[in-house]
mmCIF file of C-alpha atoms in Angstrom:
data_model
loop_
_atom_site.group_PDB
_atom_site.id
_atom_site.type_symbol
_atom_site.label_atom_id
_atom_site.label_comp_id
_atom_site.label_asym_id
_atom_site.label_seq_id
_atom_site.Cartn_x
_atom_site.Cartn_y
_atom_site.Cartn_z
ATOM 1 C CA GLY U 16 -39.160 64.503 -26.769
ATOM 2 C CA ALA U 17 -35.813 63.536 -28.230
ATOM 3 C CA VAL U 18 -35.691 60.309 -30.230
ATOM 4 C CA VAL U 19 -32.842 57.828 -30.443
ATOM 5 C CA SER U 20 -32.930 54.957 -32.900
ATOM 6 C CA GLN U 21 -30.926 51.761 -33.071
ATOM 7 C CA HIS U 22 -30.355 49.401 -35.938
ATOM 8 C CA PRO U 23 -30.771 46.506 -36.118
ATOM 9 C CA SER U 24 -33.329 45.765 -33.420
ATOM 10 C CA TRP U 25 -32.188 42.169 -33.315
ATOM 11 C CA VAL U 26 -29.451 40.154 -34.967
ATOM 12 C CA ILE U 27 -28.312 36.561 -34.987
ATOM 13 C CA CYS U 28 -24.739 35.840 -36.023
ATOM 14 C CA LYS U 29 -22.328 32.955 -36.036
ATOM 15 C CA SER U 30 -19.488 32.694 -33.587
ATOM 16 C CA GLY U 31 -16.347 34.396 -34.887
ATOM 17 C CA THR U 32 -18.117 36.967 -37.038
ATOM 18 C CA SER U 33 -18.465 40.702 -36.379
ATOM 19 C CA VAL U 34 -21.649 42.670 -35.885
ATOM 20 C CA LYS U 35 -22.167 46.426 -36.182
ATOM 21 C CA ILE U 36 -24.902 48.231 -34.272
ATOM 22 C CA GLU U 37 -25.862 51.794 -35.150
ATOM 23 C CA CYS U 38 -27.202 54.414 -32.778
ATOM 24 C CA ARG U 39 -28.676 57.633 -34.133
ATOM 25 C CA SER U 40 -30.116 60.710 -32.486
ATOM 26 C CA LEU U 41 -32.913 61.614 -34.885
ATOM 27 C CA ASP U 42 -33.925 65.120 -33.932
ATOM 28 C CA PHE U 43 -31.034 66.482 -31.925
ATOM 29 C CA GLN U 44 -27.273 66.596 -31.905
ATOM 30 C CA ALA U 45 -25.733 64.460 -29.207
ATOM 31 C CA THR U 46 -22.198 65.283 -28.204
ATOM 32 C CA THR U 47 -22.118 62.282 -25.912
ATOM 33 C CA MET U 48 -23.528 58.824 -26.446
ATOM 34 C CA PHE U 49 -23.371 55.853 -24.119
ATOM 35 C CA TRP U 50 -23.330 52.141 -24.819
ATOM 36 C CA TYR U 51 -24.837 49.731 -22.303
ATOM 37 C CA ARG U 52 -25.168 45.982 -22.117
ATOM 38 C CA GLN U 53 -27.909 44.244 -20.199
ATOM 39 C CA PHE U 54 -28.088 40.541 -19.425
ATOM 40 C CA PRO U 55 -31.443 38.946 -18.577
ATOM 41 C CA LYS U 56 -32.869 40.047 -15.244
ATOM 42 C CA GLN U 57 -29.884 42.294 -14.581
ATOM 43 C CA SER U 58 -29.476 46.047 -14.597
ATOM 44 C CA LEU U 59 -27.769 48.161 -17.203
ATOM 45 C CA MET U 60 -23.993 47.892 -17.386
ATOM 46 C CA LEU U 61 -22.230 50.880 -18.907
ATOM 47 C CA MET U 62 -19.698 49.707 -21.473
ATOM 48 C CA ALA U 63 -18.323 52.968 -22.814
ATOM 49 C CA THR U 64 -18.872 56.683 -23.229
ATOM 50 C CA SER U 65 -18.551 57.983 -26.745
ATOM 51 C CA ASN U 66 -17.811 61.603 -27.623
ATOM 52 C CA GLU U 67 -18.033 62.888 -31.166
ATOM 53 C CA GLY U 68 -14.656 63.098 -32.835
ATOM 54 C CA SER U 69 -12.676 61.485 -30.047
ATOM 55 C CA LYS U 70 -11.865 58.027 -28.765
ATOM 56 C CA ALA U 71 -14.414 56.315 -26.589
ATOM 57 C CA THR U 72 -13.830 55.910 -22.879
ATOM 58 C CA TYR U 73 -14.296 52.295 -21.858
ATOM 59 C CA GLU U 74 -15.375 51.049 -18.455
ATOM 60 C CA GLN U 75 -13.118 48.745 -16.516
ATOM 61 C CA GLY U 76 -13.321 45.199 -17.768
ATOM 62 C CA VAL U 77 -14.631 46.100 -21.217
ATOM 63 C CA GLU U 78 -12.248 45.096 -24.004
ATOM 64 C CA LYS U 79 -11.812 48.060 -26.328
ATOM 65 C CA ASP U 80 -10.374 45.877 -29.095
ATOM 66 C CA LYS U 81 -13.428 43.647 -28.996
ATOM 67 C CA PHE U 82 -16.078 46.347 -28.725
ATOM 68 C CA LEU U 83 -15.122 48.994 -31.255
ATOM 69 C CA ILE U 84 -16.934 52.283 -30.909
ATOM 70 C CA ASN U 85 -16.960 55.010 -33.507
ATOM 71 C CA HIS U 86 -18.695 58.348 -33.017
ATOM 72 C CA ALA U 87 -18.229 59.881 -36.442
ATOM 73 C CA SER U 88 -20.840 62.606 -36.241
ATOM 74 C CA LEU U 89 -23.075 64.380 -33.753
ATOM 75 C CA THR U 90 -25.951 62.081 -34.655
ATOM 76 C CA LEU U 91 -24.319 58.684 -35.157
ATOM 77 C CA SER U 92 -22.336 56.285 -33.003
ATOM 78 C CA THR U 93 -21.596 52.683 -33.898
ATOM 79 C CA LEU U 94 -20.651 49.686 -31.790
ATOM 80 C CA THR U 95 -18.936 46.777 -33.525
ATOM 81 C CA VAL U 96 -18.703 43.494 -31.676
ATOM 82 C CA THR U 97 -15.700 41.781 -33.226
ATOM 83 C CA SER U 98 -15.154 38.028 -33.282
ATOM 84 C CA ALA U 99 -18.395 37.500 -31.433
ATOM 85 C CA HIS U 100 -18.823 34.549 -29.069
ATOM 86 C CA PRO U 101 -21.962 33.112 -27.478
ATOM 87 C CA GLU U 102 -21.148 34.888 -24.193
ATOM 88 C CA ASP U 103 -21.499 38.201 -26.054
ATOM 89 C CA SER U 104 -25.186 37.457 -26.547
ATOM 90 C CA SER U 105 -26.983 40.257 -24.763
ATOM 91 C CA PHE U 106 -29.247 43.272 -25.086
ATOM 92 C CA TYR U 107 -27.193 46.272 -26.216
ATOM 93 C CA ILE U 108 -28.667 49.712 -25.597
ATOM 94 C CA CYS U 109 -27.347 53.121 -26.561
ATOM 95 C CA SER U 110 -28.332 56.443 -25.110
ATOM 96 C CA ALA U 111 -27.641 60.060 -25.918
ATOM 97 C CA THR U 112 -27.608 63.140 -23.754
ATOM 98 C CA LEU U 113 -29.377 66.388 -24.474
ATOM 99 C CA GLY U 114 -28.073 68.876 -21.979
ATOM 100 C CA GLU U 115 -26.968 67.853 -18.504
ATOM 101 C CA VAL U 116 -30.102 66.167 -17.273
ATOM 102 C CA GLU U 117 -31.614 63.422 -19.258
ATOM 103 C CA GLN U 118 -30.408 60.443 -21.211
ATOM 104 C CA TYR U 119 -32.567 59.304 -24.072
ATOM 105 C CA PHE U 120 -32.365 55.607 -24.769
ATOM 106 C CA GLY U 121 -32.561 53.799 -28.045
ATOM 107 C CA PRO U 122 -34.896 50.804 -28.300
ATOM 108 C CA GLY U 123 -32.024 48.342 -27.908
ATOM 109 C CA THR U 124 -30.493 45.615 -30.061
ATOM 110 C CA ARG U 125 -30.789 41.979 -29.079
ATOM 111 C CA LEU U 126 -27.688 40.081 -30.189
ATOM 112 C CA THR U 127 -27.651 36.300 -30.293
ATOM 113 C CA VAL U 128 -24.396 34.570 -31.178
ATOM 114 C CA THR U 129 -24.734 30.932 -32.181
ATOM 115 C CA GLY S 8 -17.283 52.202 -3.492
ATOM 116 C CA GLN S 9 -20.461 53.444 -5.043
ATOM 117 C CA ASN S 10 -23.669 51.659 -4.274
ATOM 118 C CA ILE S 11 -27.359 51.956 -5.038
ATOM 119 C CA ASP S 12 -29.853 49.715 -3.264
ATOM 120 C CA GLN S 13 -33.451 49.060 -4.196
ATOM 121 C CA PRO S 14 -35.708 46.085 -3.552
ATOM 122 C CA THR S 15 -35.472 43.293 -6.087
ATOM 123 C CA GLU S 16 -39.184 42.729 -6.487
ATOM 124 C CA MET S 17 -42.477 44.146 -5.252
ATOM 125 C CA THR S 18 -46.093 43.133 -5.749
ATOM 126 C CA ALA S 19 -49.104 45.429 -5.652
ATOM 127 C CA THR S 20 -52.780 45.398 -6.565
ATOM 128 C CA GLU S 21 -54.376 47.219 -9.479
ATOM 129 C CA GLY S 22 -55.763 50.566 -8.334
ATOM 130 C CA ALA S 23 -53.568 50.707 -5.232
ATOM 131 C CA ILE S 24 -50.490 52.778 -4.375
ATOM 132 C CA VAL S 25 -46.916 51.487 -4.205
ATOM 133 C CA GLN S 26 -43.689 53.100 -3.024
ATOM 134 C CA ILE S 27 -40.339 51.923 -4.369
ATOM 135 C CA ASN S 28 -37.379 52.960 -2.238
ATOM 136 C CA CYS S 29 -33.831 53.673 -3.314
ATOM 137 C CA THR S 30 -30.834 54.383 -1.105
ATOM 138 C CA TYR S 31 -27.511 55.472 -2.483
ATOM 139 C CA GLN S 32 -23.891 55.985 -1.510
ATOM 140 C CA THR S 33 -21.961 57.735 -4.253
ATOM 141 C CA SER S 34 -18.923 59.942 -4.650
ATOM 142 C CA GLY S 35 -20.742 63.212 -5.076
ATOM 143 C CA PHE S 36 -24.288 63.845 -6.199
ATOM 144 C CA ASN S 37 -25.584 65.584 -9.286
ATOM 145 C CA GLY S 38 -29.116 64.329 -9.467
ATOM 146 C CA LEU S 39 -31.192 61.184 -9.129
ATOM 147 C CA PHE S 40 -33.225 59.600 -11.904
ATOM 148 C CA TRP S 41 -36.007 57.064 -12.079
ATOM 149 C CA TYR S 42 -36.536 55.051 -15.244
ATOM 150 C CA GLN S 43 -39.184 52.520 -16.209
ATOM 151 C CA GLN S 44 -38.198 49.486 -18.229
ATOM 152 C CA HIS S 45 -40.630 46.965 -19.643
ATOM 153 C CA ALA S 46 -39.270 43.511 -20.362
ATOM 154 C CA GLY S 47 -37.270 43.432 -23.572
ATOM 155 C CA GLU S 48 -37.405 47.175 -24.031
ATOM 156 C CA ALA S 49 -35.085 50.090 -23.315
ATOM 157 C CA PRO S 50 -35.600 52.288 -20.241
ATOM 158 C CA THR S 51 -37.820 55.340 -20.453
ATOM 159 C CA PHE S 52 -37.325 58.440 -18.318
ATOM 160 C CA LEU S 53 -39.765 58.991 -15.461
ATOM 161 C CA SER S 54 -38.354 61.640 -13.166
ATOM 162 C CA TYR S 55 -35.356 63.681 -12.071
ATOM 163 C CA ASN S 56 -34.632 65.071 -8.592
ATOM 164 C CA VAL S 57 -31.682 67.262 -7.716
ATOM 165 C CA LEU S 58 -33.146 69.184 -4.766
ATOM 166 C CA ASP S 59 -34.801 67.773 -1.661
ATOM 167 C CA GLY S 60 -38.519 67.320 -1.840
ATOM 168 C CA LEU S 61 -41.286 65.825 -3.878
ATOM 169 C CA GLU S 62 -41.681 66.063 -7.646
ATOM 170 C CA GLU S 63 -45.122 65.115 -8.909
ATOM 171 C CA LYS S 64 -45.906 64.118 -12.468
ATOM 172 C CA GLY S 65 -49.354 62.700 -12.946
ATOM 173 C CA ARG S 66 -49.728 59.326 -11.240
ATOM 174 C CA PHE S 67 -46.009 59.201 -10.503
ATOM 175 C CA SER S 68 -44.139 61.157 -7.834
ATOM 176 C CA SER S 69 -40.507 61.046 -6.787
ATOM 177 C CA PHE S 70 -39.022 62.164 -3.495
ATOM 178 C CA LEU S 71 -35.426 62.962 -2.579
ATOM 179 C CA SER S 72 -33.576 63.467 0.692
ATOM 180 C CA ARG S 73 -29.933 64.193 -0.027
ATOM 181 C CA SER S 74 -28.932 64.178 3.641
ATOM 182 C CA LYS S 75 -30.268 60.637 3.996
ATOM 183 C CA GLY S 76 -29.118 59.414 0.591
ATOM 184 C CA TYR S 77 -32.677 58.312 -0.038
ATOM 185 C CA SER S 78 -35.319 58.529 -2.709
ATOM 186 C CA TYR S 79 -38.618 56.900 -3.435
ATOM 187 C CA LEU S 80 -40.872 56.571 -6.447
ATOM 188 C CA LEU S 81 -44.571 56.631 -5.660
ATOM 189 C CA LEU S 82 -47.026 55.161 -8.124
ATOM 190 C CA LYS S 83 -50.731 55.860 -7.597
ATOM 191 C CA GLU S 84 -53.846 54.317 -9.129
ATOM 192 C CA LEU S 85 -51.818 51.386 -10.349
ATOM 193 C CA GLN S 86 -52.628 49.970 -13.753
ATOM 194 C CA MET S 87 -51.655 46.606 -15.206
ATOM 195 C CA LYS S 88 -49.386 48.390 -17.698
ATOM 196 C CA ASP S 89 -47.300 49.644 -14.763
ATOM 197 C CA SER S 90 -45.886 46.139 -14.408
ATOM 198 C CA ALA S 91 -42.226 46.758 -15.242
ATOM 199 C CA SER S 92 -38.813 47.202 -13.706
ATOM 200 C CA TYR S 93 -38.061 50.552 -12.125
ATOM 201 C CA LEU S 94 -34.464 51.683 -12.172
ATOM 202 C CA CYS S 95 -32.945 54.212 -9.799
ATOM 203 C CA ALA S 96 -29.792 55.972 -11.029
ATOM 204 C CA VAL S 97 -27.571 58.668 -9.512
ATOM 205 C CA LYS S 98 -25.174 61.027 -11.259
ATOM 206 C CA ASP S 99 -21.943 61.173 -9.309
ATOM 207 C CA SER S 100 -19.354 63.947 -9.044
ATOM 208 C CA ASN S 101 -18.049 63.048 -12.530
ATOM 209 C CA TYR S 102 -21.590 63.281 -13.925
ATOM 210 C CA GLN S 103 -21.516 59.545 -14.545
ATOM 211 C CA LEU S 104 -24.764 57.657 -14.035
ATOM 212 C CA ILE S 105 -24.563 54.905 -11.429
ATOM 213 C CA TRP S 106 -27.409 52.425 -11.845
ATOM 214 C CA GLY S 107 -29.294 50.387 -9.315
ATOM 215 C CA ALA S 108 -30.206 46.796 -10.155
ATOM 216 C CA GLY S 109 -33.853 47.709 -10.608
ATOM 217 C CA THR S 110 -37.081 46.762 -8.851
ATOM 218 C CA LYS S 111 -39.430 44.443 -10.654
ATOM 219 C CA LEU S 112 -42.993 45.556 -9.940
ATOM 220 C CA ILE S 113 -45.746 42.990 -10.395
ATOM 221 C CA ILE S 114 -49.317 44.283 -10.550
ATOM 222 C CA LYS S 115 -52.109 41.835 -9.743
ATOM 223 C CA PRO S 116 -55.767 42.349 -10.657
#
């Protein structure tokens, strides 16, 4: 099946700094990638939809200036959490679509802001 | 608004059968998905239903009734490794995935 990777798998940063998370589709070209956030014991929350070569579409309540998304190629999307605060600590997961049916998820990135 | 309901938690015994229900109310319907998510890991795809009926895949089966806005995931011959959260998700008329909160399944020996 299709493989999606994320890097890093976990990161600890200080409050006020920025963190970049990479999402790559390893063996297929993904025209659309999704970024999710998941807090403990809660379901996935879609943050934004990222299409290659165009601006990301953010869900209501998600600050686009804080969560910068870049989808520079058909295999790479990045999420940058700018000026991170402890409340941004969460599990960030990307996914990529192959066709209309299935989303393939990356392994996730656990962000802890101290 | 759009809504997906599934039980918060279920408990079952190793070797038994368990059915996890999901009801949905969405603006349009373009398929229903079930995902498995182990703690601390990303979801993995289990099944996809777009037409009414039962889809069987090994120990797992998924059923859909579009007229009732209802689906279930059936897990047979339960194993300890099946302890996980099971997420129901529906693609709406805009092909956006709407996620349920997930059902935590606890398997006891």
